[in-house]
PDB file of C-alpha atoms in Angstrom:
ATOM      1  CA  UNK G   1     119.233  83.313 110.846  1.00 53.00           C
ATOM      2  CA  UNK G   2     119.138  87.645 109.536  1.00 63.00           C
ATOM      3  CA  UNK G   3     117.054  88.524 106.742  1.00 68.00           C
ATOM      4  CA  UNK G   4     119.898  88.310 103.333  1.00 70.00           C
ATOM      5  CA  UNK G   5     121.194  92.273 103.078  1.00 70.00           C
ATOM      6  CA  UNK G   6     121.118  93.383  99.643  1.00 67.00           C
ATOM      7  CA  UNK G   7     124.338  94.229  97.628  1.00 68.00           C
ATOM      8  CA  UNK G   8     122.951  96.978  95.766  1.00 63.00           C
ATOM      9  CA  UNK G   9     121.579 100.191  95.898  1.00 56.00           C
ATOM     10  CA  UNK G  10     119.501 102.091  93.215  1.00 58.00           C
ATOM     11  CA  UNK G  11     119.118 104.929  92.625  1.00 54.00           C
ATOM     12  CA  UNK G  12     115.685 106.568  91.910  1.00 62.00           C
ATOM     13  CA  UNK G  13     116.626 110.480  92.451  1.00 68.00           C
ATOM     14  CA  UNK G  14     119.965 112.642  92.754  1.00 72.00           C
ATOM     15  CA  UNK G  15     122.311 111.323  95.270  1.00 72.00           C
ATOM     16  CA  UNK G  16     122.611 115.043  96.605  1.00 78.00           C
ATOM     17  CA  UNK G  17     123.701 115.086  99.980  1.00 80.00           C
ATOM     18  CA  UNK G  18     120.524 115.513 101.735  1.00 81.00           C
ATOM     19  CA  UNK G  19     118.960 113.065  99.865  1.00 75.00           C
ATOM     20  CA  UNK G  20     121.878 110.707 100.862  1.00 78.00           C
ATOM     21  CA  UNK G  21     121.737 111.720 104.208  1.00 81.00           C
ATOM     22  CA  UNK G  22     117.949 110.458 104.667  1.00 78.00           C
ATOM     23  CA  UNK G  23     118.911 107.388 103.523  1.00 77.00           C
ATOM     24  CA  UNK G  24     121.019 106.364 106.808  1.00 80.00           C
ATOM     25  CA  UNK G  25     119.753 108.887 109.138  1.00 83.00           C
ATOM     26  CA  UNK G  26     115.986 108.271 108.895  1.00 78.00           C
ATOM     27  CA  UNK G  27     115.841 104.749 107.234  1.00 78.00           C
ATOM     28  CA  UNK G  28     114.187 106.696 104.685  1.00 74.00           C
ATOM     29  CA  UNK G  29     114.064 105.247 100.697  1.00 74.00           C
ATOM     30  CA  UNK G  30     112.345 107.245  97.719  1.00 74.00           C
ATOM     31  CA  UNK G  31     109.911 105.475  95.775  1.00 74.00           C
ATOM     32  CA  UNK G  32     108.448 107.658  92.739  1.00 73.00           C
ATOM     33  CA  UNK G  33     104.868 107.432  91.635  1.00 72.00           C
ATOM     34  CA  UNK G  34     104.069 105.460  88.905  1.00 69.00           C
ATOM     35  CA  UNK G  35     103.291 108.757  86.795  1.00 70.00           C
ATOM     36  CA  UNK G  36     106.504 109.902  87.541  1.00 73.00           C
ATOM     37  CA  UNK G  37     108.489 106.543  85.664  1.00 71.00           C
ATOM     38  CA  UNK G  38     110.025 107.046  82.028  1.00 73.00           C
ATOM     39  CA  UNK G  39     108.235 103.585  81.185  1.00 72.00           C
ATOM     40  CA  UNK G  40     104.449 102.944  81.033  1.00 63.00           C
ATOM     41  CA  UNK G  41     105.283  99.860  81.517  1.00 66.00           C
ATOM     42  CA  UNK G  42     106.578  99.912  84.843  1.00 66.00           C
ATOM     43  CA  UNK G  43     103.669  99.927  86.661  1.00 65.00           C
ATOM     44  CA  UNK G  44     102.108  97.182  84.416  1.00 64.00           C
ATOM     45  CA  UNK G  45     103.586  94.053  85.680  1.00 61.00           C
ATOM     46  CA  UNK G  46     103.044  90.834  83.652  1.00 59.00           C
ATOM     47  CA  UNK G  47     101.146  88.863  85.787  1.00 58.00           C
ATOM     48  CA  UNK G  48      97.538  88.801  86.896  1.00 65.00           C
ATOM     49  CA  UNK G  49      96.240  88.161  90.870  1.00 69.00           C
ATOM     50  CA  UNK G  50      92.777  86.823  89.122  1.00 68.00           C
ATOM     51  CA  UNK G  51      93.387  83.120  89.314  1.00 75.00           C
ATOM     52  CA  UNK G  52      93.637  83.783  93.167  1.00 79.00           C
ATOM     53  CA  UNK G  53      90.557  83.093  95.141  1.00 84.00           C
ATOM     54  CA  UNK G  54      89.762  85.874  97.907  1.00 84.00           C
ATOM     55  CA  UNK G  55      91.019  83.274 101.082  1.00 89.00           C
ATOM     56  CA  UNK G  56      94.047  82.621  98.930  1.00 88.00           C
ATOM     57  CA  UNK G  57      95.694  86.334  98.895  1.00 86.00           C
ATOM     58  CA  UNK G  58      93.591  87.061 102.493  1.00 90.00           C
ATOM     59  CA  UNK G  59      96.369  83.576 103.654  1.00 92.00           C
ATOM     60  CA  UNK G  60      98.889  85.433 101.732  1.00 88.00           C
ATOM     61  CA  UNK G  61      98.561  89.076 103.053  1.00 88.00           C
ATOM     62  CA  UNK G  62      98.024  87.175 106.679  1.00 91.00           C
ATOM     63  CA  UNK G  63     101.208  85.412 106.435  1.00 90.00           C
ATOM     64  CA  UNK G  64     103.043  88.679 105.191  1.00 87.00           C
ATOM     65  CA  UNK G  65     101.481  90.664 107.660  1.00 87.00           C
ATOM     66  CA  UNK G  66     102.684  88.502 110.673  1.00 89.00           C
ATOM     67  CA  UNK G  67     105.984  88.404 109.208  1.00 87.00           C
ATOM     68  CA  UNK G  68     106.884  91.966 108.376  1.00 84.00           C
ATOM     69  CA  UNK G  69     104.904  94.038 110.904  1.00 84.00           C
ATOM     70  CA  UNK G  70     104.189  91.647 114.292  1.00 88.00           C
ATOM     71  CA  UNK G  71     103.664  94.815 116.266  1.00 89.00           C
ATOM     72  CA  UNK G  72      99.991  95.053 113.887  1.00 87.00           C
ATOM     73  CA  UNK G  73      97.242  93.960 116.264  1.00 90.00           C
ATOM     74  CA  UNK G  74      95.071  91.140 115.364  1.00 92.00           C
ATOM     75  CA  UNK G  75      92.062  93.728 114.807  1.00 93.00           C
ATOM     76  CA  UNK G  76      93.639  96.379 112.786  1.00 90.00           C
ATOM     77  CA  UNK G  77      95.502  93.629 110.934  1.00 91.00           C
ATOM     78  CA  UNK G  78      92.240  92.167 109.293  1.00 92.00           C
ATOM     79  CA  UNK G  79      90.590  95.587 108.786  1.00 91.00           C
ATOM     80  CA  UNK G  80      94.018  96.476 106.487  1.00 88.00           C
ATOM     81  CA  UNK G  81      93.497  92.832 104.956  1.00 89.00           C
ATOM     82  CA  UNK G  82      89.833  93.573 103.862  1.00 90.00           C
ATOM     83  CA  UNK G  83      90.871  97.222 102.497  1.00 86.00           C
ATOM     84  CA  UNK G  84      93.621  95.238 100.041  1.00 84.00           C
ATOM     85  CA  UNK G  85      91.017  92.559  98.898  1.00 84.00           C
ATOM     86  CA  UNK G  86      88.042  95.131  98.351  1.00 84.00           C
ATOM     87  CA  UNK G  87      90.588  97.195  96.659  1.00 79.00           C
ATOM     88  CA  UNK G  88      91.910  93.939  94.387  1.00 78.00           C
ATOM     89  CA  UNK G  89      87.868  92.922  93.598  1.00 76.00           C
ATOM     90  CA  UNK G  90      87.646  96.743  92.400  1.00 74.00           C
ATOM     91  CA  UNK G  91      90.673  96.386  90.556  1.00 67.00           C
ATOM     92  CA  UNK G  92      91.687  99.655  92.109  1.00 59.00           C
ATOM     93  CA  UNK G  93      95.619 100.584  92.257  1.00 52.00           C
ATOM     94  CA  UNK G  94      97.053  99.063  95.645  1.00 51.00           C
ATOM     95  CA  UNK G  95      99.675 102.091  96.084  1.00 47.00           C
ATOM     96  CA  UNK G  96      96.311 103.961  96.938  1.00 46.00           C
ATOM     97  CA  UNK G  97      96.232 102.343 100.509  1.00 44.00           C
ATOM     98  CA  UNK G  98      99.008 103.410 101.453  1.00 47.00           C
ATOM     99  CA  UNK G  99      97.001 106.090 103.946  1.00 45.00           C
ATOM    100  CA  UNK G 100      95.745 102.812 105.926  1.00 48.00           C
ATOM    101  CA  UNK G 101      98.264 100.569 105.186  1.00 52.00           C
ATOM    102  CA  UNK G 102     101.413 100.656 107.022  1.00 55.00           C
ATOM    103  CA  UNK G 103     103.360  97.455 105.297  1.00 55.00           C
ATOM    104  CA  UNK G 104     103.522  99.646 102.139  1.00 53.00           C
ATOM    105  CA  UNK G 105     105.165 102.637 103.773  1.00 53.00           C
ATOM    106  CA  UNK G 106     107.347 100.724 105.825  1.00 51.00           C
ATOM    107  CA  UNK G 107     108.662  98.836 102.745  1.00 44.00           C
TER     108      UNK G 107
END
């Protein structure tokens, strides 16, 4: 059984034609930085990852990484792992590892 398609699309900038275009032709989606939302309360959800241990989100990101990128080698898999959960005890911003992380620009 498929992933469930969504029934929606939203939109996040002008539906110009180029813009549009990307969209089929490169499997490309816009995602604006949190400085650029009208609400400074987008980026702070309402829910906190601190009454997660470090093995439970390392068994999460595992599981999400063999799910959503297989190709990931074992290797390269846990070094991405370690960058999230040093990032998470630093309580830096995860859309900074994006540069290493290739689940967050794939999705």
């Amino acid at each position: 059984m498929g992933k469930k398609k969504s029934t929606k699309l939203y939109r996040y900038r002008s539906m110009n034609s180029e813009n549009l275009s990307r969209i089929f032709t490169h499997c490309e989606l816009y995602f604006a930085k949190p400085k650029e939302f009208n609400d400074p309360f987008d980026c702070q959800p309402p829910f906190s990852i601190n009454n997660y241990s470090e093995n439970d989100l390392r068994e999460h990101f595992e599981n999400a990484y063999k799910s959503e990128c297989p190709e990931i080698c074992d290797a390269k898999r846990k070094a991405i792992i370690e960058k999230r959960i040093e990032a998470i005890s630093n309580n830096k911003y995860l859309f900074k590892l994006e540069i290493i992380d290739p689940f967050i620009k794939r999705y």
